[in-house]
Short mmCIF file of C-alpha atoms and ligand atoms in Angstrom, two decimals:
data_model
loop_
_atom_site.label_atom_id
_atom_site.label_comp_id
_atom_site.label_asym_id
_atom_site.label_seq_id
_atom_site.Cartn_x
_atom_site.Cartn_y
_atom_site.Cartn_z
CA UNK A 1 17.25 -50.01 149.91
CA UNK A 2 20.26 -49.69 152.19
CA UNK A 3 20.87 -52.77 154.24
CA UNK A 4 24.18 -51.56 155.57
CA UNK A 5 23.46 -50.83 159.23
CA UNK A 6 25.90 -52.45 161.58
CA UNK A 7 28.66 -53.34 159.10
CA UNK A 8 32.02 -51.70 158.48
CA UNK A 9 31.66 -51.75 154.72
CA UNK A 10 32.11 -48.51 152.84
CA UNK A 11 28.89 -47.01 151.59
CA UNK A 12 28.17 -45.55 148.19
CA UNK A 13 25.47 -43.43 146.67
CA UNK A 14 24.94 -42.90 142.92
CA UNK A 15 23.01 -39.88 141.59
CA UNK A 16 21.89 -40.15 137.99
CA UNK A 17 21.18 -37.26 135.68
CA UNK A 18 19.85 -38.15 132.25
CA UNK A 19 18.57 -40.86 130.00
CA UNK A 20 17.99 -44.62 130.31
CA UNK A 21 21.48 -45.30 129.03
CA UNK A 22 22.77 -43.32 132.01
CA UNK A 23 20.45 -45.07 134.43
CA UNK A 24 21.73 -48.37 133.13
CA UNK A 25 25.35 -47.20 133.52
CA UNK A 26 24.47 -46.23 137.11
CA UNK A 27 23.21 -49.75 137.74
CA UNK A 28 26.56 -50.99 136.45
CA UNK A 29 28.51 -48.59 138.66
CA UNK A 30 26.44 -49.76 141.64
CA UNK A 31 26.99 -53.40 140.69
CA UNK A 32 30.74 -52.92 140.38
CA UNK A 33 30.97 -51.15 143.73
CA UNK A 34 28.85 -53.81 145.46
CA UNK A 35 31.03 -56.51 143.95
CA UNK A 36 33.93 -54.74 145.56
CA UNK A 37 32.33 -54.81 149.00
CA UNK A 38 30.64 -51.40 149.06
CA UNK A 39 27.08 -51.17 150.37
CA UNK A 40 24.41 -48.87 149.07
CA UNK A 41 23.05 -46.00 151.10
CA UNK A 42 20.44 -43.42 150.23
CA UNK A 43 21.71 -41.12 152.96
CA UNK A 44 24.25 -38.65 151.61
CA UNK A 45 25.71 -37.97 155.06
CA UNK A 46 26.45 -41.70 155.53
CA UNK A 47 28.16 -42.14 152.15
CA UNK A 48 31.89 -42.78 151.77
CA UNK A 49 31.65 -42.50 147.99
CA UNK A 50 29.27 -40.29 146.03
CA UNK A 51 29.09 -40.86 142.27
CA UNK A 52 27.44 -38.26 140.04
CA UNK A 53 26.57 -39.85 136.70
CA UNK A 54 26.10 -36.85 134.42
CA UNK A 55 24.27 -36.08 131.20
CA UNK A 56 24.90 -33.33 128.65
CA UNK A 57 22.08 -33.79 126.17
CA UNK A 58 20.22 -30.67 127.18
CA UNK A 59 21.00 -27.47 129.03
CA UNK A 60 21.27 -27.11 132.76
CA UNK A 61 23.18 -30.35 133.17
CA UNK A 62 26.32 -28.26 133.76
CA UNK A 63 24.56 -25.96 136.21
CA UNK A 64 23.07 -28.90 138.03
CA UNK A 65 26.43 -30.63 138.26
CA UNK A 66 28.33 -27.59 139.52
CA UNK A 67 25.51 -26.80 141.95
CA UNK A 68 25.66 -30.33 143.36
CA UNK A 69 29.46 -30.23 143.49
CA UNK A 70 29.34 -26.92 145.39
CA UNK A 71 27.10 -28.47 147.97
CA UNK A 72 29.29 -31.59 148.20
CA UNK A 73 32.33 -29.41 148.89
CA UNK A 74 30.85 -28.62 152.29
CA UNK A 75 30.24 -32.33 152.91
CA UNK A 76 33.83 -33.09 152.05
CA UNK A 77 35.03 -30.39 154.45
CA UNK A 78 33.14 -32.22 157.23
CA UNK A 79 34.34 -35.64 156.09
CA UNK A 80 37.70 -35.48 154.28
CA UNK A 81 37.56 -39.23 153.57
CA UNK A 82 34.49 -38.79 151.38
CA UNK A 83 35.35 -39.58 147.75
CA UNK A 84 33.49 -37.69 145.05
CA UNK A 85 33.29 -39.19 141.59
CA UNK A 86 31.96 -37.63 138.39
CA UNK A 87 31.16 -39.92 135.45
CA UNK A 88 28.91 -39.96 132.40
CA UNK A 89 28.59 -37.80 129.29
CA UNK A 90 29.44 -34.44 130.79
CA UNK A 91 32.57 -35.94 132.36
CA UNK A 92 33.54 -37.45 129.00
CA UNK A 93 33.16 -34.05 127.34
CA UNK A 94 34.35 -31.61 130.01
CA UNK A 95 36.79 -33.62 132.17
CA UNK A 96 39.39 -30.87 132.40
CA UNK A 97 36.88 -28.19 133.18
CA UNK A 98 35.42 -30.27 136.00
CA UNK A 99 38.83 -30.72 137.61
CA UNK A 100 39.58 -27.02 137.19
CA UNK A 101 36.28 -25.86 138.62
CA UNK A 102 35.99 -28.48 141.35
CA UNK A 103 39.33 -29.50 142.80
CA UNK A 104 37.57 -31.52 145.50
CA UNK A 105 36.48 -34.13 142.96
CA UNK A 106 38.50 -37.33 143.45
CA UNK A 107 37.76 -39.19 140.25
CA UNK A 108 36.53 -38.12 136.83
CA UNK A 109 35.84 -40.95 134.40
CA UNK A 110 34.03 -41.18 131.07
CA UNK A 111 31.41 -43.30 129.36
CA UNK A 112 33.95 -45.80 127.97
CA UNK A 113 35.66 -46.77 131.22
CA UNK A 114 32.76 -47.33 133.60
CA UNK A 115 34.28 -50.71 134.45
CA UNK A 116 37.30 -48.97 135.99
CA UNK A 117 35.39 -47.22 138.78
CA UNK A 118 36.60 -49.33 141.73
CA UNK A 119 40.26 -49.28 140.66
CA UNK A 120 40.12 -45.53 140.11
CA UNK A 121 38.70 -45.02 143.60
CA UNK A 122 41.53 -47.12 145.09
CA UNK A 123 44.17 -45.28 143.07
CA UNK A 124 42.77 -41.89 144.02
CA UNK A 125 42.84 -42.87 147.68
CA UNK A 126 46.58 -43.52 147.36
CA UNK A 127 47.71 -40.87 144.93
CA UNK A 128 45.13 -38.06 144.91
CA UNK A 129 42.64 -36.87 142.27
CA UNK A 130 42.51 -38.80 138.99
CA UNK A 131 40.99 -38.06 135.62
CA UNK A 132 40.73 -40.99 133.25
CA UNK A 133 38.81 -40.61 130.01
CA UNK A 134 38.94 -43.29 127.36
CA UNK A 135 37.89 -42.85 123.76
CA UNK A 136 36.23 -45.69 121.92
CA UNK A 137 39.52 -46.31 120.13
CA UNK A 138 40.87 -47.68 123.39
CA UNK A 139 38.11 -50.25 123.67
CA UNK A 140 38.15 -53.82 122.64
CA UNK A 141 34.82 -55.58 122.30
CA UNK A 142 34.96 -57.13 125.75
CA UNK A 143 35.37 -53.69 127.29
CA UNK A 144 32.71 -52.05 125.13
CA UNK A 145 30.10 -54.59 126.21
CA UNK A 146 31.38 -56.12 129.37
CA UNK A 147 28.65 -58.69 129.79
CA UNK A 148 30.37 -59.92 132.91
CA UNK A 149 30.12 -56.46 134.45
CA UNK A 150 27.94 -56.80 137.53
CA UNK A 151 24.70 -54.88 137.53
CA UNK A 152 22.73 -53.77 140.55
CA UNK A 153 19.24 -53.58 139.06
CA UNK A 154 16.82 -51.04 140.49
CA UNK A 155 13.94 -53.49 140.23
CA UNK A 156 13.98 -57.27 140.15
CA UNK A 157 11.49 -57.95 137.40
CA UNK A 158 12.81 -55.62 134.70
CA UNK A 159 16.23 -55.16 133.13
CA UNK A 160 17.90 -53.05 130.49
CA UNK A 161 19.93 -54.78 127.84
CA UNK A 162 22.41 -52.66 125.90
CA UNK A 163 22.47 -53.79 122.28
CA UNK A 164 24.47 -50.94 120.81
CA UNK A 165 26.54 -48.00 121.94
CA UNK A 166 27.32 -44.76 120.12
CA UNK A 167 25.57 -43.20 117.14
CA UNK A 168 26.57 -42.80 113.48
CA UNK A 169 24.01 -40.09 112.76
CA UNK A 170 24.74 -36.41 112.86
CA UNK A 171 21.57 -34.67 113.98
CA UNK A 172 22.57 -31.01 114.03
CA UNK A 173 21.29 -30.39 117.57
CA UNK A 174 22.73 -33.48 119.23
CA UNK A 175 25.89 -33.91 121.30
CA UNK A 176 25.54 -37.69 121.66
CA UNK A 177 27.80 -38.75 118.75
CA UNK A 178 30.55 -36.50 120.15
CA UNK A 179 30.44 -38.09 123.60
CA UNK A 180 29.27 -41.63 122.94
CA UNK A 181 31.29 -42.17 119.75
CA UNK A 182 30.59 -44.27 116.67
CA UNK A 183 27.93 -46.95 116.62
CA UNK A 184 29.08 -50.34 117.87
CA UNK A 185 26.67 -53.24 117.99
CA UNK A 186 26.96 -55.83 120.68
CA UNK A 187 27.39 -59.39 119.42
CA UNK A 188 24.02 -61.03 118.81
CA UNK A 189 24.64 -64.14 120.90
CA UNK A 190 25.98 -62.11 123.79
CA UNK A 191 22.71 -60.17 123.91
CA UNK A 192 20.60 -63.31 123.87
CA UNK A 193 22.80 -64.91 126.53
CA UNK A 194 22.24 -61.90 128.75
CA UNK A 195 18.48 -62.06 128.19
CA UNK A 196 18.50 -65.78 129.10
CA UNK A 197 20.54 -65.09 132.23
CA UNK A 198 18.10 -62.38 133.26
CA UNK A 199 15.12 -64.64 132.60
CA UNK A 200 16.66 -67.39 134.73
CA UNK A 201 17.01 -64.77 137.45
CA UNK A 202 13.28 -63.97 137.46
CA UNK A 203 13.34 -60.99 135.08
CA UNK A 204 10.20 -60.93 132.94
CA UNK A 205 10.59 -57.59 131.16
CA UNK A 206 13.57 -56.38 129.15
CA UNK A 207 14.23 -53.11 127.37
CA UNK A 208 16.69 -53.23 124.48
CA UNK A 209 18.75 -50.04 124.63
CA UNK A 210 20.65 -48.10 121.99
CA UNK A 211 20.77 -44.65 120.37
CA UNK A 212 19.54 -46.00 117.06
CA UNK A 213 18.37 -49.52 117.80
CA UNK A 214 16.89 -50.32 114.41
CA UNK A 215 20.26 -49.97 112.73
CA UNK A 216 21.55 -52.62 115.13
CA UNK A 217 23.96 -55.02 113.48
CA UNK A 218 24.89 -52.89 110.46
CA UNK A 219 28.51 -52.70 111.61
CA UNK A 220 28.61 -56.41 112.47
CA UNK A 221 27.40 -57.38 109.01
CA UNK A 222 29.79 -54.98 107.33
CA UNK A 223 32.74 -56.33 109.27
CA UNK A 224 31.79 -59.92 108.36
CA UNK A 225 31.43 -59.09 104.70
CA UNK A 226 34.74 -57.25 104.69
CA UNK A 227 36.26 -60.41 106.17
CA UNK A 228 34.80 -62.30 103.20
CA UNK A 229 32.03 -64.15 105.05
CA UNK A 230 29.24 -64.65 102.51
CA UNK A 231 26.76 -65.68 105.23
CA UNK A 232 26.63 -62.11 106.57
CA UNK A 233 23.00 -61.16 106.18
CA UNK A 234 22.06 -57.91 104.56
CA UNK A 235 18.65 -57.66 106.11
CA UNK A 236 18.06 -55.77 109.34
CA UNK A 237 19.16 -57.77 112.34
CA UNK A 238 17.04 -55.78 114.77
CA UNK A 239 13.83 -57.50 113.66
CA UNK A 240 15.48 -60.89 114.25
CA UNK A 241 16.68 -59.74 117.62
CA UNK A 242 13.17 -58.73 118.67
CA UNK A 243 11.85 -62.15 117.70
CA UNK A 244 14.66 -64.09 119.38
CA UNK A 245 14.71 -62.03 122.58
CA UNK A 246 10.92 -62.23 122.72
CA UNK A 247 11.05 -66.02 122.47
CA UNK A 248 13.32 -66.49 125.48
CA UNK A 249 11.49 -68.57 128.02
CA UNK A 250 10.29 -66.53 131.00
CA UNK A 251 10.33 -63.19 129.14
CA UNK A 252 6.84 -61.71 129.10
CA UNK A 253 7.61 -58.23 127.79
CA UNK A 254 10.16 -56.81 125.38
CA UNK A 255 10.53 -53.07 124.91
CA UNK A 256 13.09 -51.07 122.97
CA UNK A 257 14.29 -47.51 122.75
CA UNK A 258 15.01 -45.53 120.63
CA UNK A 259 14.56 -46.28 116.96
CA UNK A 260 15.23 -43.71 114.23
CA UNK A 261 12.31 -43.13 111.82
CA UNK A 262 14.61 -42.92 108.79
CA UNK A 263 15.90 -46.47 109.35
CA UNK A 264 12.59 -48.02 110.36
CA UNK A 265 11.54 -50.95 108.19
CA UNK A 266 8.37 -53.03 107.82
CA UNK A 267 10.41 -56.04 109.05
CA UNK A 268 10.57 -54.43 112.48
CA UNK A 269 6.82 -53.79 112.53
CA UNK A 270 6.21 -57.39 111.42
CA UNK A 271 8.45 -58.67 114.23
CA UNK A 272 6.50 -56.53 116.69
CA UNK A 273 3.19 -57.82 115.41
CA UNK A 274 4.23 -61.46 115.30
CA UNK A 275 6.05 -61.67 118.62
CA UNK A 276 3.42 -61.64 121.37
CA UNK A 277 5.91 -60.58 124.03
CA UNK A 278 6.98 -57.41 122.18
CA UNK A 279 4.94 -54.59 123.66
CA UNK A 280 2.63 -52.62 121.35
CA UNK A 281 4.47 -49.38 121.98
CA UNK A 282 6.59 -47.42 119.54
CA UNK A 283 8.71 -44.48 120.62
CA UNK A 284 9.19 -42.69 117.31
CA UNK A 285 11.12 -39.41 117.65
CA UNK A 286 9.69 -36.80 115.28
CA UNK A 287 11.79 -33.76 116.39
CA UNK A 288 9.98 -31.38 113.98
CA UNK A 289 7.19 -31.51 111.41
CA UNK A 290 8.71 -28.93 109.07
CA UNK A 291 10.58 -30.37 106.09
CA UNK A 292 12.94 -27.42 106.10
CA UNK A 293 13.80 -27.88 109.78
CA UNK A 294 14.04 -31.66 109.42
CA UNK A 295 16.51 -31.21 106.56
CA UNK A 296 18.57 -28.75 108.59
CA UNK A 297 18.53 -31.19 111.49
CA UNK A 298 19.77 -33.93 109.07
CA UNK A 299 17.00 -36.26 110.16
CA UNK A 300 16.66 -38.00 106.81
CA UNK A 301 12.84 -37.89 106.48
CA UNK A 302 10.04 -35.42 105.77
CA UNK A 303 6.84 -34.90 107.74
CA UNK A 304 4.91 -36.90 105.11
CA UNK A 305 7.40 -39.76 105.16
CA UNK A 306 7.23 -39.88 108.94
CA UNK A 307 3.45 -40.03 108.88
CA UNK A 308 3.39 -42.73 106.23
CA UNK A 309 5.80 -44.92 108.23
CA UNK A 310 3.64 -44.35 111.26
CA UNK A 311 0.51 -45.34 109.35
CA UNK A 312 2.28 -48.51 108.25
CA UNK A 313 3.24 -49.25 111.87
CA UNK A 314 -0.35 -48.81 113.01
CA UNK A 315 -1.64 -50.95 110.20
CA UNK A 316 0.75 -53.78 110.98
CA UNK A 317 0.85 -53.67 114.79
CA UNK A 318 -2.60 -53.86 116.39
CA UNK A 319 -3.46 -51.37 119.11
CA UNK A 320 -0.10 -49.61 118.92
CA UNK A 321 0.69 -46.76 121.32
CA UNK A 322 2.98 -44.12 119.84
CA UNK A 323 5.12 -41.63 121.71
CA UNK A 324 7.68 -39.16 120.43
CA UNK A 325 10.32 -36.49 121.07
CA UNK A 326 9.83 -32.99 119.66
CA UNK A 327 12.15 -30.00 119.86
CA UNK A 328 10.70 -26.49 119.81
CA UNK A 329 12.79 -23.51 118.69
CA UNK A 330 15.48 -25.17 116.59
CA UNK A 331 17.60 -22.34 115.07
CA UNK A 332 15.73 -20.69 112.20
CA UNK A 333 12.35 -22.26 113.09
CA UNK A 334 9.67 -19.85 111.83
CA UNK A 335 6.05 -19.63 112.88
CA UNK A 336 5.14 -21.45 109.66
CA UNK A 337 7.65 -24.22 110.44
CA UNK A 338 6.21 -24.57 113.89
CA UNK A 339 2.65 -24.69 112.58
CA UNK A 340 3.69 -27.60 110.40
CA UNK A 341 5.00 -29.35 113.53
CA UNK A 342 1.58 -28.81 115.11
CA UNK A 343 -0.10 -30.25 112.02
CA UNK A 344 2.10 -33.35 111.89
CA UNK A 345 1.76 -33.87 115.64
CA UNK A 346 -2.02 -33.59 115.42
CA UNK A 347 -2.12 -36.00 112.49
CA UNK A 348 0.15 -38.44 114.31
CA UNK A 349 -2.29 -38.61 117.25
CA UNK A 350 0.46 -39.32 119.76
CA UNK A 351 -0.28 -41.02 123.07
CA UNK A 352 2.25 -38.73 124.69
CA UNK A 353 5.43 -36.85 123.90
CA UNK A 354 8.62 -35.60 125.44
CA UNK A 355 8.77 -32.01 124.32
CA UNK A 356 11.98 -30.01 124.60
CA UNK A 357 12.99 -26.43 124.16
CA UNK A 358 16.03 -26.37 121.86
CA UNK A 359 19.20 -25.90 123.83
CA UNK A 360 22.49 -25.14 122.06
CA UNK A 361 25.12 -27.77 122.84
CA UNK A 362 28.59 -26.32 122.18
CA UNK A 363 30.34 -28.41 119.55
CA UNK A 364 27.19 -29.24 117.59
CA UNK A 365 26.38 -27.81 114.16
CA UNK A 366 23.17 -26.06 115.24
CA UNK A 367 24.86 -24.30 118.17
CA UNK A 368 26.92 -22.29 115.65
CA UNK A 369 23.78 -20.69 114.23
CA UNK A 370 23.63 -18.03 116.91
CA UNK A 371 22.03 -15.45 114.58
CA UNK A 372 19.15 -17.83 113.92
CA UNK A 373 18.31 -18.58 117.56
CA UNK A 374 14.60 -18.12 118.23
CA UNK A 375 13.15 -15.54 120.57
CA UNK A 376 12.70 -17.25 123.97
CA UNK A 377 9.25 -15.71 124.51
CA UNK A 378 8.12 -17.01 121.13
CA UNK A 379 9.50 -20.44 121.96
CA UNK A 380 7.66 -20.48 125.28
CA UNK A 381 4.42 -19.71 123.53
CA UNK A 382 5.04 -22.39 120.87
CA UNK A 383 5.90 -24.90 123.53
CA UNK A 384 2.60 -24.46 125.34
CA UNK A 385 0.66 -24.65 122.07
CA UNK A 386 2.42 -27.90 121.26
CA UNK A 387 1.61 -29.30 124.71
CA UNK A 388 -2.05 -28.59 124.08
CA UNK A 389 -2.02 -30.58 120.85
CA UNK A 390 -0.16 -33.49 122.47
CA UNK A 391 -2.41 -33.56 125.52
CA UNK A 392 -5.54 -33.43 123.40
CA UNK A 393 -4.61 -36.58 121.49
CA UNK A 394 -3.23 -38.25 124.62
CA UNK A 395 -6.52 -37.78 126.43
CA UNK A 396 -8.54 -38.94 123.44
CA UNK A 397 -6.48 -42.07 123.11
CA UNK A 398 -6.77 -42.76 126.82
CA UNK A 399 -10.53 -42.26 126.77
CA UNK A 400 -10.81 -44.83 123.99
CA UNK A 401 -9.36 -47.43 126.39
CA UNK A 402 -12.09 -47.10 129.03
CA UNK A 403 -13.87 -50.45 129.34
CA UNK A 404 -10.84 -52.49 128.15
CA UNK A 405 -9.33 -55.19 130.32
CA UNK A 406 -5.54 -54.80 130.12
CA UNK A 407 -2.65 -56.72 131.58
CA UNK A 408 -0.31 -54.66 133.75
CA UNK A 409 2.94 -55.29 135.57
CA UNK A 410 2.79 -54.10 139.16
CA UNK A 411 5.21 -51.24 139.84
CA UNK A 412 4.32 -50.54 143.47
CA UNK A 413 2.08 -48.25 145.48
CA UNK A 414 0.93 -45.16 143.60
CA UNK A 415 3.30 -42.26 144.30
CA UNK A 416 0.44 -39.82 144.83
CA UNK A 417 -2.02 -42.06 146.66
CA UNK A 418 -0.58 -45.03 148.57
CA UNK A 419 -4.01 -46.62 148.86
CA UNK A 420 -3.75 -47.30 145.13
CA UNK A 421 -1.45 -49.66 143.28
CA UNK A 422 0.25 -48.60 140.06
CA UNK A 423 0.61 -50.95 137.12
CA UNK A 424 2.10 -50.40 133.68
CA UNK A 425 0.37 -51.67 130.56
CA UNK A 426 2.03 -53.11 127.49
CA UNK A 427 1.35 -49.77 125.83
CA UNK A 428 3.49 -48.21 128.57
CA UNK A 429 0.61 -46.45 130.30
CA UNK A 430 0.22 -46.21 134.03
CA UNK A 431 -3.02 -47.48 135.58
CA UNK A 432 -3.81 -46.77 139.22
CA UNK A 433 -6.25 -49.11 140.95
CA UNK A 434 -7.26 -50.10 144.49
CA UNK A 435 -6.12 -53.54 145.59
CA UNK A 436 -4.86 -55.67 148.44
CA UNK A 437 -1.17 -56.62 148.55
CA UNK A 438 0.39 -57.76 145.26
CA UNK A 439 4.12 -58.37 144.84
CA UNK A 440 5.94 -55.81 142.75
CA UNK A 441 6.74 -57.36 139.38
CA UNK A 442 3.60 -59.52 139.35
CA UNK A 443 1.17 -59.30 136.46
CA UNK A 444 -2.55 -58.63 136.76
CA UNK A 445 -5.48 -57.80 134.54
CA UNK A 446 -7.22 -54.51 135.25
CA UNK A 447 -10.44 -53.06 133.84
CA UNK A 448 -9.95 -49.45 132.73
CA UNK A 449 -12.62 -47.25 134.31
CA UNK A 450 -11.33 -43.70 133.88
CA UNK A 451 -8.96 -41.77 131.64
CA UNK A 452 -6.74 -38.77 132.34
CA UNK A 453 -4.14 -37.16 130.10
CA UNK A 454 -1.14 -38.85 131.73
CA UNK A 455 -2.65 -42.01 133.27
CA UNK A 456 -5.62 -44.35 133.55
CA UNK A 457 -7.65 -45.55 136.53
CA UNK A 458 -9.08 -49.01 136.87
CA UNK A 459 -10.19 -51.95 138.97
CA UNK A 460 -8.39 -55.24 139.51
CA UNK A 461 -9.75 -58.25 137.64
CA UNK A 462 -7.21 -60.90 138.62
CA UNK A 463 -3.53 -61.52 139.30
CA UNK A 464 -2.19 -63.47 136.31
CA UNK A 465 1.41 -64.09 137.34
CA UNK A 466 3.10 -63.74 140.71
CA UNK A 467 6.62 -62.39 140.70
CA UNK A 468 9.51 -64.63 141.58
CA UNK A 469 12.25 -62.57 143.14
CA UNK A 470 15.90 -63.15 143.58
CA UNK A 471 16.30 -60.88 146.57
CA UNK A 472 14.01 -59.39 149.17
CA UNK A 473 10.39 -59.46 148.11
CA UNK A 474 8.84 -56.03 148.41
CA UNK A 475 5.26 -56.89 149.38
CA UNK A 476 2.84 -54.03 149.30
CA UNK A 477 0.69 -53.77 152.36
CA UNK A 478 -2.27 -51.49 152.38
N1 5AD B 501 18.05 -29.42 122.60
C1 5AD B 501 16.82 -29.88 122.91
N2 5AD B 501 16.49 -31.17 122.86
C2 5AD B 501 17.44 -32.05 122.50
N3 5AD B 501 17.42 -33.39 122.36
C3 5AD B 501 18.64 -33.80 122.01
N4 5AD B 501 19.48 -32.76 121.89
C4 5AD B 501 18.75 -31.65 122.18
C5 5AD B 501 19.04 -30.27 122.24
N5 5AD B 501 20.25 -29.80 121.93
C6 5AD B 501 16.22 -34.19 122.55
C7 5AD B 501 15.81 -34.89 121.25
C8 5AD B 501 16.15 -36.33 121.51
C9 5AD B 501 15.95 -36.42 123.00
C10 5AD B 501 16.61 -37.58 123.65
O1 5AD B 501 16.49 -35.21 123.49
O2 5AD B 501 14.42 -34.72 121.08
O3 5AD B 501 15.33 -37.23 120.80
FE1 SF4 B 502 21.48 -37.81 118.63
FE2 SF4 B 502 20.36 -38.12 116.22
FE3 SF4 B 502 22.07 -40.00 117.19
FE4 SF4 B 502 19.63 -39.72 118.29
S1 SF4 B 502 20.07 -40.32 116.16
S2 SF4 B 502 21.59 -39.92 119.39
S3 SF4 B 502 19.28 -37.51 118.14
S4 SF4 B 502 22.56 -37.87 116.65
#
């Protein structure tokens, strides 16, 4: 979406590796740069600034980063004014290493000082390469959740809303607490203000973001009680937040990711059921079905407990789609452990799952268990068996939707077949259907006619809401 032709403005390009939190940070980086007069380009050779927003949750992030940096070295040799910036989780964790390995990087900054990107670029232009990593200790609340920080949203109708940063859990495989720090909840009213601002701007769908969203507010309540405020509520604030965000005028869909099964309460399911705008979709990370592995991961639940919470969710929230994350090959995972994961996954009847091969993250507890690492061939075999179980239930659940009329939000032309339009249902499923032009971000009802493992096919019934856009209106023309 570069509109920069013919101006003298500097151009930037942001590449994102990683999760939604990172994508949202990239939108912030883009917003900050645009506020400072930069214009976006998608053409690497036209960029004056290239930002790599890195991730370190799973393996290969390092390889990918150093590969990309190697290739950018040649670009910088052609254009010495090009500024290369590395931000995100890997930068937070490995700042020194990045500067050692890649001297052509101009700025390295972490996850806690995203708001400094423009200043750092200016400083580096004057004084040479800069590394600036903050820890959460350096943050005050305004910096942790800079609501005034401009955001350059990727789409006009949907927005992410950070409700919490950091994570207080200590899952043995996970590097997130080390790089994103302790859990900090964003003030309640600040979140709702942001949702209202988005709604006034034509946003109809929001996704509440955090590492452990259903423990949202724990720290806020604790701080209030420590300060002697008896009004500090002890009940989970996340359920209230779902209701209040879902009631904001103009908001048609509320999503959230990710909750932690151990902290999930019936209040949250009730809020989902009773707030019509909250989508009937639960991302519920299982990680493993084996009680032994779950205990070693420090997940705080057993396979049975997970399934019973899931049953409660399905009972309380009608027509709920459920997705999950599962790791295969955690250190010490035996064939019997894995078979239990298969059993729990089959019983859970997931709509779909992100499945990962365990990857040791230096600095985490599980990465120390080198002697217990699983045989890669065995893991490969387990992984494909798990995929079969997931895909079987995914297909079955999709087939059960054939004949339904479902409301979708229009995402754009189908990536594979531009004669089709792609919409997303409340259950977070993609439906492809033939249609004339419909504005991206509009809502329509679609009759489901066919099911596949990863998507549905359908036919348009009617457009129910036409998008109102702030900026250029991307009209599909077929
Ligand atoms: N190896 C494999 N998968 C991991 N995840 C997090 N850390 C690791 C790791 N070291 C997965 C978990 C988590 C998801 C975001 O990434 O399943 O829920
Ligand atoms: Fe990582 Fe566990 Fe925190 Fe999720 S809950 S971010 S998996 S430590």
